[in-house]
Amino acid sequence: MPLAASAPTVSAVTGKGVGPLLRAWRERRRISQLELALRADSSARHISFVETGRSRPSEEMVLRLAEQLQVPVRERNALLLAAGYAPRYPETPLADPALDALRDGIERLIRGYEPYPALVVDAGYTVVAANRGIAMLLEGVPEELTAPAPNAMRLTLHPEGLAPRIRNLREWRGHLLAQMEREIALHRSDRLRALYEEVAAYPVPEDQPDTEPAGSVPYFALPLHIEHAGRTLSFVSSISTFNTPMDVTVAELAIETFLPADPATAKYLHTLAG
């Protein structure tokens, strides 16, 4: 699967000021200078001057353009630095006491979702929290893959991880790789690109059938068919992020929940929990 092109690296463009960075984001969003100017209450002439370095945008203008271009919070700091301003958004370690309420809320949320699986990952797909539903799916996975701070993509696609248990591995693998491609196109992350290249190179068993469980029902989203204790369970996943985050760490957290896709899976999970 072809890897989506990534945005220019900060080091490649910040030496020339904020203009090339803004132009790269505008082109990535496929927005003309005129359209961006209208959205940001500016003029196409001023946008052109900013992009070519003839005009230095104010801090307010940088943030306004970043908002209209849907630039991630981490990259907004890079834009501000390139324009000669201090970063606006802190990056607080998740273990910091300042985020105690956030961590407690996340733990309550994913525990409340039990017996269904739920986990929380950062921008590099490192698992920062998971509930007992996830632990159930990971039963028997080697310890080297489930050690502290495991990686969700590695856990799922590694040939010694969940991959051999996923009955529709080719479909699910394609979904996950496409998701990573979109993230690489959005974030300038060498770590994410390296992870993509690693998991995309994992072998896919040639003899693994793409089968649906007996008595399957029509699905409203791509399901994950995965074996557990001789049964095939079916899930559909949903990913949630925080609304209008003001911290880089919080902005890059994602909560993924797995909803049973059929009555049999829901009944089985409740039986295990009961």
Tab-separated table of C-alpha atoms in Angstrom, residues 143-267:
chain	number	residue	atom	x	y	z
A	143	GLU	CA	4.939	-10.619	27.159
A	144	GLU	CA	7.415	-8.766	24.943
A	145	LEU	CA	4.451	-7.331	23.036
A	146	THR	CA	2.337	-6.521	26.095
A	147	ALA	CA	5.131	-5.078	28.258
A	148	PRO	CA	4.551	-1.602	29.762
A	149	ALA	CA	3.726	1.028	27.122
A	150	PRO	CA	2.842	-1.471	24.374
A	151	ASN	CA	2.021	-0.257	20.881
A	152	ALA	CA	-1.528	-0.878	19.644
A	153	MET	CA	-0.556	-1.289	15.983
A	154	ARG	CA	2.265	-3.677	16.843
A	155	LEU	CA	-0.013	-5.679	19.162
A	156	THR	CA	-2.651	-5.996	16.453
A	157	LEU	CA	-0.582	-6.734	13.351
A	158	HIS	CA	2.474	-8.565	14.685
A	159	PRO	CA	2.485	-12.259	13.634
A	160	GLU	CA	2.867	-13.207	17.309
A	161	GLY	CA	0.243	-10.716	18.427
A	162	LEU	CA	-3.443	-10.640	17.573
A	163	ALA	CA	-2.971	-11.035	13.817
A	164	PRO	CA	-3.304	-14.859	13.737
A	165	ARG	CA	-6.599	-14.572	15.625
A	166	ILE	CA	-8.168	-11.967	13.341
A	167	ARG	CA	-10.371	-13.821	10.862
A	168	ASN	CA	-10.633	-10.882	8.438
A	169	LEU	CA	-7.003	-9.828	8.844
A	170	ARG	CA	-6.504	-8.517	5.304
A	171	GLU	CA	-9.485	-6.188	5.597
A	172	TRP	CA	-8.665	-5.051	9.130
A	173	ARG	CA	-4.980	-4.631	8.306
A	174	GLY	CA	-5.891	-2.466	5.309
A	175	HIS	CA	-8.125	-0.339	7.522
A	176	LEU	CA	-5.372	0.205	10.096
A	177	LEU	CA	-2.691	1.014	7.523
A	178	ALA	CA	-4.997	3.504	5.811
A	179	GLN	CA	-5.658	5.112	9.200
A	180	MET	CA	-1.921	5.457	9.778
A	181	GLU	CA	-1.448	6.955	6.313
A	182	ARG	CA	-3.967	9.658	7.146
A	183	GLU	CA	-2.159	10.413	10.396
A	184	ILE	CA	1.209	10.606	8.625
A	185	ALA	CA	-0.295	13.030	6.128
A	186	LEU	CA	-1.529	15.179	9.003
A	187	HIS	CA	1.414	15.032	11.409
A	188	ARG	CA	5.112	15.376	10.638
A	189	SER	CA	6.254	12.377	12.662
A	190	ASP	CA	9.321	10.301	11.886
A	191	ARG	CA	8.308	7.940	14.688
A	192	LEU	CA	4.902	7.310	13.105
A	193	ARG	CA	6.429	6.790	9.660
A	194	ALA	CA	8.912	4.257	11.104
A	195	LEU	CA	6.069	2.423	12.858
A	196	TYR	CA	4.078	2.320	9.628
A	197	GLU	CA	6.988	0.847	7.714
A	198	GLU	CA	7.515	-1.743	10.431
A	199	VAL	CA	3.941	-3.012	10.709
A	200	ALA	CA	3.288	-2.813	6.956
A	201	ALA	CA	6.193	-5.240	6.481
A	202	TYR	CA	4.735	-7.867	8.813
A	203	PRO	CA	3.817	-11.013	6.844
A	204	VAL	CA	0.181	-11.911	6.307
A	205	PRO	CA	-0.502	-15.672	6.572
A	206	GLU	CA	-1.327	-16.953	3.113
A	207	ASP	CA	-3.629	-19.681	4.406
A	208	GLN	CA	-5.645	-17.463	6.720
A	209	PRO	CA	-9.263	-17.360	5.501
A	210	ASP	CA	-11.334	-14.202	5.459
A	211	THR	CA	-14.407	-15.676	7.110
A	212	GLU	CA	-17.434	-14.341	8.916
A	213	PRO	CA	-18.856	-16.026	12.022
A	214	ALA	CA	-21.808	-18.329	11.600
A	215	GLY	CA	-25.124	-16.529	11.700
A	216	SER	CA	-23.512	-13.143	11.127
A	217	VAL	CA	-25.766	-10.126	10.792
A	218	PRO	CA	-25.541	-7.160	8.385
A	219	TYR	CA	-22.840	-4.782	9.614
A	220	PHE	CA	-23.087	-0.987	9.698
A	221	ALA	CA	-19.283	-0.553	9.694
A	222	LEU	CA	-16.240	-2.686	8.931
A	223	PRO	CA	-16.212	-5.316	11.687
A	224	LEU	CA	-13.250	-6.864	13.444
A	225	HIS	CA	-13.688	-10.636	13.543
A	226	ILE	CA	-11.388	-12.052	16.219
A	227	GLU	CA	-11.160	-15.434	17.905
A	228	HIS	CA	-11.275	-15.915	21.641
A	229	ALA	CA	-11.419	-19.305	23.361
A	230	GLY	CA	-12.671	-21.012	20.211
A	231	ARG	CA	-15.348	-18.404	19.459
A	232	THR	CA	-15.336	-15.711	16.806
A	233	LEU	CA	-16.279	-12.348	18.237
A	234	SER	CA	-17.310	-9.377	16.123
A	235	PHE	CA	-16.720	-5.717	16.957
A	236	VAL	CA	-16.936	-2.325	15.312
A	237	SER	CA	-14.640	0.388	16.621
A	238	SER	CA	-15.153	4.055	17.381
A	239	ILE	CA	-12.425	6.644	18.069
A	240	SER	CA	-12.992	9.746	20.198
A	241	THR	CA	-10.744	12.746	20.800
A	242	PHE	CA	-11.009	15.780	23.075
A	243	ASN	CA	-12.869	18.833	21.869
A	244	THR	CA	-10.769	22.014	21.469
A	245	PRO	CA	-7.735	20.805	23.444
A	246	MET	CA	-5.316	23.423	24.779
A	247	ASP	CA	-2.456	21.013	25.532
A	248	VAL	CA	-0.405	18.994	23.034
A	249	THR	CA	-0.566	15.825	25.119
A	250	VAL	CA	-4.336	15.988	25.466
A	251	ALA	CA	-4.788	16.848	21.793
A	252	GLU	CA	-2.954	13.693	20.759
A	253	LEU	CA	-4.896	11.251	22.936
A	254	ALA	CA	-7.498	9.024	21.299
A	255	ILE	CA	-10.018	6.755	23.024
A	256	GLU	CA	-10.957	3.674	20.988
A	257	THR	CA	-13.963	1.638	22.010
A	258	PHE	CA	-15.095	-1.672	20.530
A	259	LEU	CA	-18.830	-2.182	20.292
A	260	PRO	CA	-20.204	-5.718	19.850
A	261	ALA	CA	-21.391	-6.023	16.280
A	262	ASP	CA	-23.863	-8.821	16.923
A	263	PRO	CA	-25.965	-10.162	19.807
A	264	ALA	CA	-23.824	-13.285	20.208
A	265	THR	CA	-20.695	-11.258	20.933
A	266	ALA	CA	-22.502	-9.064	23.453
A	267	LYS	CA	-23.973	-12.097	25.233
